[in-house]
Amino acid sequence: MNVLILNGPNLNLLGKREPDIYGHETLADIENAIRHRAFDKGVGTDFLQTNHEGVMLDRIHEARGRFDAIVINPAAWSHTSVALLDALKAFEGQVVEVHLSNIHTREAFRHHSYVSARAEAVIAGMGSFGYLAAIDFLAR
């Protein structure tokens, strides 16, 4: 199994931006933990973080036929991007949506995610462990 891990806008600032909400781990720390978990489960991984929606869409299109699943933290695009939903609908594999914080206990505009309509599973509020849970879910 090969899994593409996608991270959306501002997640490059993890560890520095609002650590009371998002924690002190950097994105590199999280990616390293994912690599180890995936290796233990026999899962291949590739990673992308971007602040540019078109780059994210292009990577999802390129994933067709190359990856079995996508784990995505769409960040703010969760709540705004129908284009992201449409790209994920065109992907044939599984999709797991991950959020570090519990989006349902935050501002009202964060309570709805377009991506959730396509995801087989949604993990929110578990911090970086949510990514590991996503790998476990996909590898089972």
mmCIF file of C-alpha atoms in Angstrom:
data_model
loop_
_atom_site.group_PDB
_atom_site.id
_atom_site.type_symbol
_atom_site.label_atom_id
_atom_site.label_comp_id
_atom_site.label_asym_id
_atom_site.label_seq_id
_atom_site.Cartn_x
_atom_site.Cartn_y
_atom_site.Cartn_z
ATOM 1 C CA MET A 1 0.000 0.000 0.000
ATOM 2 C CA ASN A 2 1.194 3.496 -0.847
ATOM 3 C CA VAL A 3 -0.256 6.502 0.961
ATOM 4 C CA LEU A 4 0.060 10.164 0.034
ATOM 5 C CA ILE A 5 0.083 12.475 3.058
ATOM 6 C CA LEU A 6 -1.153 15.978 2.190
ATOM 7 C CA ASN A 7 -1.009 19.029 4.446
ATOM 8 C CA GLY A 8 -2.623 22.322 3.597
ATOM 9 C CA PRO A 9 -2.032 25.983 4.336
ATOM 10 C CA ASN A 10 -0.068 27.176 7.348
ATOM 11 C CA LEU A 11 0.845 23.681 8.519
ATOM 12 C CA ASN A 12 4.441 24.498 7.638
ATOM 13 C CA LEU A 13 4.277 26.719 10.751
ATOM 14 C CA LEU A 14 3.459 23.886 13.159
ATOM 15 C CA GLY A 15 5.362 24.214 16.405
ATOM 16 C CA LYS A 16 5.422 28.004 16.059
ATOM 17 C CA ARG A 17 1.828 28.967 15.209
ATOM 18 C CA GLU A 18 -0.708 28.789 18.040
ATOM 19 C CA PRO A 19 0.968 25.916 19.916
ATOM 20 C CA ASP A 20 -1.852 25.995 22.471
ATOM 21 C CA ILE A 21 -4.138 24.738 19.680
ATOM 22 C CA TYR A 22 -1.802 22.834 17.349
ATOM 23 C CA GLY A 23 0.939 21.638 19.706
ATOM 24 C CA HIS A 24 4.693 22.044 19.753
ATOM 25 C CA GLU A 25 5.620 19.388 17.195
ATOM 26 C CA THR A 26 6.838 20.604 13.829
ATOM 27 C CA LEU A 27 5.557 19.199 10.561
ATOM 28 C CA ALA A 28 8.955 17.482 10.167
ATOM 29 C CA ASP A 29 8.429 15.786 13.552
ATOM 30 C CA ILE A 30 4.996 14.562 12.473
ATOM 31 C CA GLU A 31 6.257 13.338 9.101
ATOM 32 C CA ASN A 32 9.061 11.428 10.820
ATOM 33 C CA ALA A 33 6.580 9.701 13.150
ATOM 34 C CA ILE A 34 4.369 8.829 10.172
ATOM 35 C CA ARG A 35 7.345 7.368 8.272
ATOM 36 C CA HIS A 36 8.207 5.124 11.219
ATOM 37 C CA ARG A 37 4.617 3.940 11.726
ATOM 38 C CA ALA A 38 4.135 3.353 8.012
ATOM 39 C CA PHE A 39 7.407 1.423 7.740
ATOM 40 C CA ASP A 40 6.339 -0.807 10.647
ATOM 41 C CA LYS A 41 3.059 -1.507 8.819
ATOM 42 C CA GLY A 42 4.687 -2.073 5.410
ATOM 43 C CA VAL A 43 3.126 1.091 3.989
ATOM 44 C CA GLY A 44 4.933 3.402 1.575
ATOM 45 C CA THR A 45 4.497 7.151 2.007
ATOM 46 C CA ASP A 46 5.035 10.400 0.178
ATOM 47 C CA PHE A 47 4.434 13.876 1.591
ATOM 48 C CA LEU A 48 3.381 17.317 0.422
ATOM 49 C CA GLN A 49 2.661 20.502 2.325
ATOM 50 C CA THR A 50 1.576 23.509 0.343
ATOM 51 C CA ASN A 51 0.042 26.904 0.898
ATOM 52 C CA HIS A 52 -1.185 26.966 -2.718
ATOM 53 C CA GLU A 53 -4.519 25.323 -3.470
ATOM 54 C CA GLY A 54 -3.699 24.666 -7.134
ATOM 55 C CA VAL A 55 -0.551 22.768 -6.136
ATOM 56 C CA MET A 56 -2.662 20.604 -3.811
ATOM 57 C CA LEU A 57 -5.215 19.934 -6.546
ATOM 58 C CA ASP A 58 -2.499 19.004 -9.051
ATOM 59 C CA ARG A 59 -0.926 16.564 -6.557
ATOM 60 C CA ILE A 60 -4.276 14.870 -5.949
ATOM 61 C CA HIS A 61 -4.761 14.512 -9.714
ATOM 62 C CA GLU A 62 -1.256 13.026 -10.040
ATOM 63 C CA ALA A 63 -2.044 10.548 -7.229
ATOM 64 C CA ARG A 64 -4.653 8.769 -9.362
ATOM 65 C CA GLY A 65 -3.370 5.290 -10.145
ATOM 66 C CA ARG A 66 -0.183 5.863 -8.110
ATOM 67 C CA PHE A 67 -1.471 5.798 -4.535
ATOM 68 C CA ASP A 68 -3.925 3.557 -2.740
ATOM 69 C CA ALA A 69 -4.960 6.204 -0.240
ATOM 70 C CA ILE A 70 -4.643 9.844 0.730
ATOM 71 C CA VAL A 71 -4.371 11.135 4.274
ATOM 72 C CA ILE A 72 -5.174 14.826 4.130
ATOM 73 C CA ASN A 73 -5.149 17.657 6.619
ATOM 74 C CA PRO A 74 -6.747 20.287 4.407
ATOM 75 C CA ALA A 75 -6.531 22.903 7.175
ATOM 76 C CA ALA A 76 -8.538 26.020 6.268
ATOM 77 C CA TRP A 77 -9.438 24.587 2.848
ATOM 78 C CA SER A 78 -11.675 22.096 4.694
ATOM 79 C CA HIS A 79 -14.206 24.832 5.182
ATOM 80 C CA THR A 80 -13.912 26.646 1.857
ATOM 81 C CA SER A 81 -12.842 24.459 -1.037
ATOM 82 C CA VAL A 82 -15.349 22.707 -3.243
ATOM 83 C CA ALA A 83 -12.490 22.329 -5.744
ATOM 84 C CA LEU A 84 -10.605 20.206 -3.205
ATOM 85 C CA LEU A 85 -13.697 18.050 -2.668
ATOM 86 C CA ASP A 86 -14.091 17.578 -6.414
ATOM 87 C CA ALA A 87 -10.430 16.577 -6.847
ATOM 88 C CA LEU A 88 -10.739 14.033 -4.038
ATOM 89 C CA LYS A 89 -13.922 12.644 -5.601
ATOM 90 C CA ALA A 90 -11.888 11.930 -8.759
ATOM 91 C CA PHE A 91 -9.339 9.937 -6.721
ATOM 92 C CA GLU A 92 -10.146 6.227 -6.763
ATOM 93 C CA GLY A 93 -8.521 5.230 -3.446
ATOM 94 C CA GLN A 94 -9.429 5.770 0.176
ATOM 95 C CA VAL A 95 -9.330 9.205 1.799
ATOM 96 C CA VAL A 96 -8.810 9.908 5.494
ATOM 97 C CA GLU A 97 -9.254 13.480 6.718
ATOM 98 C CA VAL A 98 -7.140 14.518 9.710
ATOM 99 C CA HIS A 99 -7.313 17.623 11.882
ATOM 100 C CA LEU A 100 -4.946 18.271 14.774
ATOM 101 C CA SER A 101 -7.582 20.193 16.717
ATOM 102 C CA ASN A 102 -11.211 19.318 17.256
ATOM 103 C CA ILE A 103 -12.795 21.521 14.608
ATOM 104 C CA HIS A 104 -16.220 20.973 16.171
ATOM 105 C CA THR A 105 -15.294 22.812 19.372
ATOM 106 C CA ARG A 106 -13.818 25.812 17.599
ATOM 107 C CA GLU A 107 -15.393 28.717 15.697
ATOM 108 C CA ALA A 108 -18.694 27.898 14.018
ATOM 109 C CA PHE A 109 -17.287 28.311 10.494
ATOM 110 C CA ARG A 110 -14.880 25.418 11.200
ATOM 111 C CA HIS A 111 -17.666 22.964 12.038
ATOM 112 C CA HIS A 112 -18.311 22.086 8.383
ATOM 113 C CA SER A 113 -15.761 20.385 6.169
ATOM 114 C CA TYR A 114 -16.350 19.853 2.466
ATOM 115 C CA VAL A 115 -13.657 17.154 2.486
ATOM 116 C CA SER A 116 -15.619 15.051 4.985
ATOM 117 C CA ALA A 117 -18.180 14.297 2.266
ATOM 118 C CA ARG A 118 -15.493 12.267 0.450
ATOM 119 C CA ALA A 119 -13.551 10.786 3.376
ATOM 120 C CA GLU A 120 -13.951 7.201 4.550
ATOM 121 C CA ALA A 121 -12.829 8.395 7.987
ATOM 122 C CA VAL A 122 -12.426 11.732 9.750
ATOM 123 C CA ILE A 123 -10.045 12.122 12.688
ATOM 124 C CA ALA A 124 -10.116 15.355 14.680
ATOM 125 C CA GLY A 125 -8.760 16.508 18.001
ATOM 126 C CA MET A 126 -6.126 13.824 18.521
ATOM 127 C CA GLY A 127 -3.160 16.037 17.702
ATOM 128 C CA SER A 128 -0.433 14.407 15.654
ATOM 129 C CA PHE A 129 -1.595 10.958 16.787
ATOM 130 C CA GLY A 130 -4.461 11.383 14.316
ATOM 131 C CA TYR A 131 -2.035 10.829 11.440
ATOM 132 C CA LEU A 132 -0.776 7.612 13.027
ATOM 133 C CA ALA A 133 -4.345 6.446 13.582
ATOM 134 C CA ALA A 134 -4.999 7.122 9.897
ATOM 135 C CA ILE A 135 -2.044 4.914 8.897
ATOM 136 C CA ASP A 136 -3.271 2.171 11.257
ATOM 137 C CA PHE A 137 -6.781 2.425 9.780
ATOM 138 C CA LEU A 138 -5.508 2.159 6.210
ATOM 139 C CA ALA A 139 -3.070 -0.662 6.947
ATOM 140 C CA ARG A 140 -5.640 -2.914 8.631
#
